[in-house]
Amino acid sequence: MDAVRVTMLRELLAETPWIARTRGFAGTLRETARPGGLLLVGTEAEEPWHLAAHLSDEAAYADLPELSPVLVRHHVPPGAPAHLAVPLARLEEARRGETVFVVAPDAAGEGLLERVHDARRVGATVLALEAADPELRGLAHEALTVAPDPGAPSFELVQHLVSAAAGEPATPTRRRGPGLRGRLARLVDQLTAPPPPLGW
């Protein structure tokens, strides 16, 4: 979906909470992802191909390599290229600093839930875009639920909104202090600066 269509979709949903919800979720994704450490996985029935492609595009356009996902697959066909041959066992190797992003338009399944639980236990951040899966939602540090509802956008459209928002500049937040290193640098500058002119 191109930028014009995303803009039109946002205008259609402007009076709903979905824009804020998808931007908030995308902000968490952007903050937690690390280059090579964003593990994107779907359910056994649905692999998140489109979301993987859109996140890769956003990573390139916005110069945010951390958004380029590793697509983790339940079943890898023989002869698949390396970037499409990452098996579900990769989740068992997840570690602190990595993000497991589960996209589940249907039930996640016991095997996936177990691996996600183990990844969280060793320190990985778990995000979930799900369609009313309470077990998966309970495992996630942050979840965006797209429950079947006449007033809600489709699961696919929410994926587009999330990927587009992930590549946008971060929303300004409360300014933080300069930190210890910044304060020390400022102190050194003050101590080494030439004296001010007389009468200043």
CSV table of C-alpha atoms in Angstrom, one decimal:
chain,number,residue,atom,x,y,z
A,1,MET,CA,0.0,0.0,0.0
A,2,ASP,CA,1.5,3.3,-1.1
A,3,ALA,CA,1.7,6.5,1.0
A,4,VAL,CA,-1.3,8.1,-0.7
A,5,ARG,CA,-3.6,5.1,0.1
A,6,VAL,CA,-2.3,5.1,3.7
A,7,THR,CA,-3.1,8.8,4.0
A,8,MET,CA,-6.6,8.1,2.6
A,9,LEU,CA,-7.1,5.3,5.1
A,10,ARG,CA,-6.0,7.4,8.0
A,11,GLU,CA,-8.5,10.1,6.9
A,12,LEU,CA,-11.3,7.5,6.9
A,13,LEU,CA,-10.3,6.4,10.4
A,14,ALA,CA,-9.5,9.8,11.8
A,15,GLU,CA,-12.6,9.8,14.1
A,16,THR,CA,-11.7,6.4,15.5
A,17,PRO,CA,-9.1,5.3,18.0
A,18,TRP,CA,-7.2,3.2,15.5
A,19,ILE,CA,-4.8,5.8,14.3
A,20,ALA,CA,-3.5,6.5,17.8
A,21,ARG,CA,-3.5,2.8,18.6
A,22,THR,CA,-1.5,1.8,15.6
A,23,ARG,CA,0.9,4.6,16.0
A,24,GLY,CA,1.4,3.8,19.7
A,25,PHE,CA,2.1,0.1,18.9
A,26,ALA,CA,4.4,1.1,16.0
A,27,GLY,CA,6.3,3.4,18.3
A,28,THR,CA,7.0,0.5,20.7
A,29,LEU,CA,8.1,-1.7,17.8
A,30,ARG,CA,10.5,1.0,16.6
A,31,GLU,CA,11.9,1.5,20.1
A,32,THR,CA,12.4,-2.2,20.9
A,33,ALA,CA,13.7,-3.5,17.5
A,34,ARG,CA,17.4,-3.9,16.9
A,35,PRO,CA,19.2,-4.6,13.6
A,36,GLY,CA,18.9,-8.3,12.9
A,37,GLY,CA,16.9,-8.9,16.1
A,38,LEU,CA,13.4,-8.3,14.9
A,39,LEU,CA,11.9,-11.8,14.7
A,40,LEU,CA,8.6,-11.7,12.8
A,41,VAL,CA,6.5,-14.8,13.0
A,42,GLY,CA,2.9,-15.7,12.1
A,43,THR,CA,0.7,-18.7,12.8
A,44,GLU,CA,1.0,-22.1,11.1
A,45,ALA,CA,-1.9,-21.1,8.8
A,46,GLU,CA,-0.9,-17.5,8.1
A,47,GLU,CA,2.7,-16.2,7.4
A,48,PRO,CA,3.0,-12.4,7.6
A,49,TRP,CA,4.5,-12.0,4.1
A,50,HIS,CA,3.0,-8.6,3.4
A,51,LEU,CA,4.0,-7.2,6.7
A,52,ALA,CA,7.6,-8.5,6.3
A,53,ALA,CA,7.8,-6.8,2.9
A,54,HIS,CA,6.4,-3.5,4.1
A,55,LEU,CA,8.6,-3.4,7.2
A,56,SER,CA,11.6,-4.1,4.9
A,57,ASP,CA,10.5,-1.2,2.7
A,58,GLU,CA,10.1,1.2,5.6
A,59,ALA,CA,13.5,0.1,6.9
A,60,ALA,CA,15.1,1.1,3.6
A,61,TYR,CA,13.1,4.3,3.1
A,62,ALA,CA,13.5,5.6,6.6
A,63,ASP,CA,17.1,4.4,7.1
A,64,LEU,CA,16.0,2.3,10.0
A,65,PRO,CA,17.7,-1.1,9.6
A,66,GLU,CA,16.2,-2.3,12.9
A,67,LEU,CA,12.8,-2.5,11.2
A,68,SER,CA,14.0,-5.0,8.6
A,69,PRO,CA,12.6,-8.3,10.0
A,70,VAL,CA,13.8,-11.8,10.1
A,71,LEU,CA,10.8,-13.8,8.9
A,72,VAL,CA,10.5,-16.9,11.0
A,73,ARG,CA,8.6,-19.8,9.4
A,74,HIS,CA,6.7,-22.8,10.7
A,75,HIS,CA,7.6,-24.8,7.6
A,76,VAL,CA,10.6,-24.1,5.4
A,77,PRO,CA,10.3,-25.7,1.9
A,78,PRO,CA,13.3,-27.4,0.4
A,79,GLY,CA,15.5,-25.0,-1.6
A,80,ALA,CA,14.2,-21.8,0.0
A,81,PRO,CA,16.7,-18.9,-0.1
A,82,ALA,CA,18.5,-18.2,3.1
A,83,HIS,CA,16.4,-15.2,4.1
A,84,LEU,CA,13.2,-17.3,3.7
A,85,ALA,CA,14.7,-20.4,5.4
A,86,VAL,CA,14.6,-19.3,9.0
A,87,PRO,CA,12.8,-22.1,11.0
A,88,LEU,CA,10.7,-21.8,14.0
A,89,ALA,CA,13.6,-23.1,16.1
A,90,ARG,CA,15.1,-19.6,15.7
A,91,LEU,CA,12.7,-18.5,18.5
A,92,GLU,CA,14.5,-20.9,20.8
A,93,GLU,CA,17.6,-18.9,20.3
A,94,ALA,CA,16.0,-15.6,21.0
A,95,ARG,CA,17.8,-13.5,23.6
A,96,ARG,CA,17.7,-10.3,25.6
A,97,GLY,CA,17.7,-7.3,23.3
A,98,GLU,CA,15.7,-9.1,20.5
A,99,THR,CA,12.1,-8.6,19.7
A,100,VAL,CA,9.6,-11.4,18.9
A,101,PHE,CA,6.8,-9.9,16.9
A,102,VAL,CA,3.9,-12.3,16.6
A,103,VAL,CA,1.2,-11.7,13.9
A,104,ALA,CA,-1.8,-13.9,14.6
A,105,PRO,CA,-5.0,-13.4,12.6
A,106,ASP,CA,-6.0,-16.8,14.0
A,107,ALA,CA,-5.1,-18.9,17.1
A,108,ALA,CA,-1.3,-18.9,17.7
A,109,GLY,CA,-1.2,-22.6,18.6
A,110,GLU,CA,0.4,-24.3,21.5
A,111,GLY,CA,3.8,-24.9,19.9
A,112,LEU,CA,4.2,-21.2,19.0
A,113,LEU,CA,3.0,-20.0,22.4
A,114,GLU,CA,5.6,-22.2,24.2
A,115,ARG,CA,8.4,-20.8,22.1
A,116,VAL,CA,7.2,-17.2,22.7
A,117,HIS,CA,7.0,-17.9,26.4
A,118,ASP,CA,10.5,-19.2,26.4
A,119,ALA,CA,11.8,-16.2,24.4
A,120,ARG,CA,10.2,-13.8,26.9
A,121,ARG,CA,11.6,-15.8,29.8
A,122,VAL,CA,15.2,-15.2,28.6
A,123,GLY,CA,14.6,-11.5,28.1
A,124,ALA,CA,13.3,-11.0,24.6
A,125,THR,CA,10.5,-8.4,24.1
A,126,VAL,CA,7.3,-9.9,22.8
A,127,LEU,CA,4.9,-7.9,20.7
A,128,ALA,CA,1.6,-9.2,19.4
A,129,LEU,CA,-0.8,-8.1,16.6
A,130,GLU,CA,-3.6,-10.5,17.2
A,131,ALA,CA,-7.3,-11.2,16.6
A,132,ALA,CA,-8.7,-11.8,20.1
A,133,ASP,CA,-6.2,-14.5,21.3
A,134,PRO,CA,-6.1,-14.1,25.1
A,135,GLU,CA,-3.2,-16.5,25.6
A,136,LEU,CA,-0.9,-14.7,23.2
A,137,ARG,CA,-2.0,-11.3,24.5
A,138,GLY,CA,-1.1,-12.5,28.0
A,139,LEU,CA,2.4,-13.3,26.9
A,140,ALA,CA,3.0,-10.1,25.1
A,141,HIS,CA,4.7,-7.0,26.6
A,142,GLU,CA,2.4,-5.0,24.3
A,143,ALA,CA,-0.5,-6.3,22.1
A,144,LEU,CA,-2.7,-4.7,19.5
A,145,THR,CA,-6.0,-6.6,19.3
A,146,VAL,CA,-8.0,-6.5,16.1
A,147,ALA,CA,-11.2,-8.2,17.3
A,148,PRO,CA,-13.8,-9.1,14.7
A,149,ASP,CA,-16.1,-6.0,14.8
A,150,PRO,CA,-18.2,-4.2,12.2
A,151,GLY,CA,-16.6,-0.9,13.2
A,152,ALA,CA,-13.0,-2.1,13.1
A,153,PRO,CA,-10.7,-2.1,10.1
A,154,SER,CA,-9.6,-5.4,8.8
A,155,PHE,CA,-6.6,-7.2,10.2
A,156,GLU,CA,-4.7,-6.6,6.9
A,157,LEU,CA,-5.4,-2.9,7.0
A,158,VAL,CA,-4.1,-2.6,10.5
A,159,GLN,CA,-0.9,-4.2,9.4
A,160,HIS,CA,-0.5,-1.5,6.8
A,161,LEU,CA,-1.1,1.2,9.4
A,162,VAL,CA,1.4,-0.3,11.8
A,163,SER,CA,4.2,-0.7,9.2
A,164,ALA,CA,3.7,2.8,7.8
A,165,ALA,CA,3.7,4.3,11.3
A,166,ALA,CA,6.8,2.4,12.2
A,167,GLY,CA,8.8,4.2,9.6
A,168,GLU,CA,7.6,7.7,10.6
A,169,PRO,CA,9.8,10.0,12.7
A,170,ALA,CA,9.3,9.3,16.4
A,171,THR,CA,6.7,11.3,18.2
A,172,PRO,CA,8.4,13.9,20.4
A,173,THR,CA,8.3,12.9,24.0
A,174,ARG,CA,9.1,14.7,27.2
A,175,ARG,CA,12.7,15.9,27.0
A,176,ARG,CA,15.1,14.0,29.2
A,177,GLY,CA,18.1,15.4,31.0
A,178,PRO,CA,21.5,15.2,29.4
A,179,GLY,CA,22.6,12.2,31.6
A,180,LEU,CA,25.8,11.8,33.5
A,181,ARG,CA,28.0,11.8,30.4
A,182,GLY,CA,26.4,15.0,29.1
A,183,ARG,CA,26.7,16.7,32.4
A,184,LEU,CA,30.4,15.8,32.7
A,185,ALA,CA,31.0,17.1,29.2
A,186,ARG,CA,29.3,20.4,30.0
A,187,LEU,CA,31.3,20.7,33.2
A,188,VAL,CA,34.6,20.2,31.3
A,189,ASP,CA,33.5,22.8,28.7
A,190,GLN,CA,32.8,25.3,31.5
A,191,LEU,CA,36.1,24.6,33.3
A,192,THR,CA,38.2,24.9,30.1
A,193,ALA,CA,36.4,27.8,28.5
A,194,PRO,CA,38.3,31.2,28.4
A,195,PRO,CA,37.2,33.8,31.0
A,196,PRO,CA,34.3,36.0,29.9
A,197,PRO,CA,35.2,39.6,28.9
A,198,LEU,CA,35.2,42.2,31.6
A,199,GLY,CA,31.8,43.8,32.2
A,200,TRP,CA,29.9,40.7,31.1
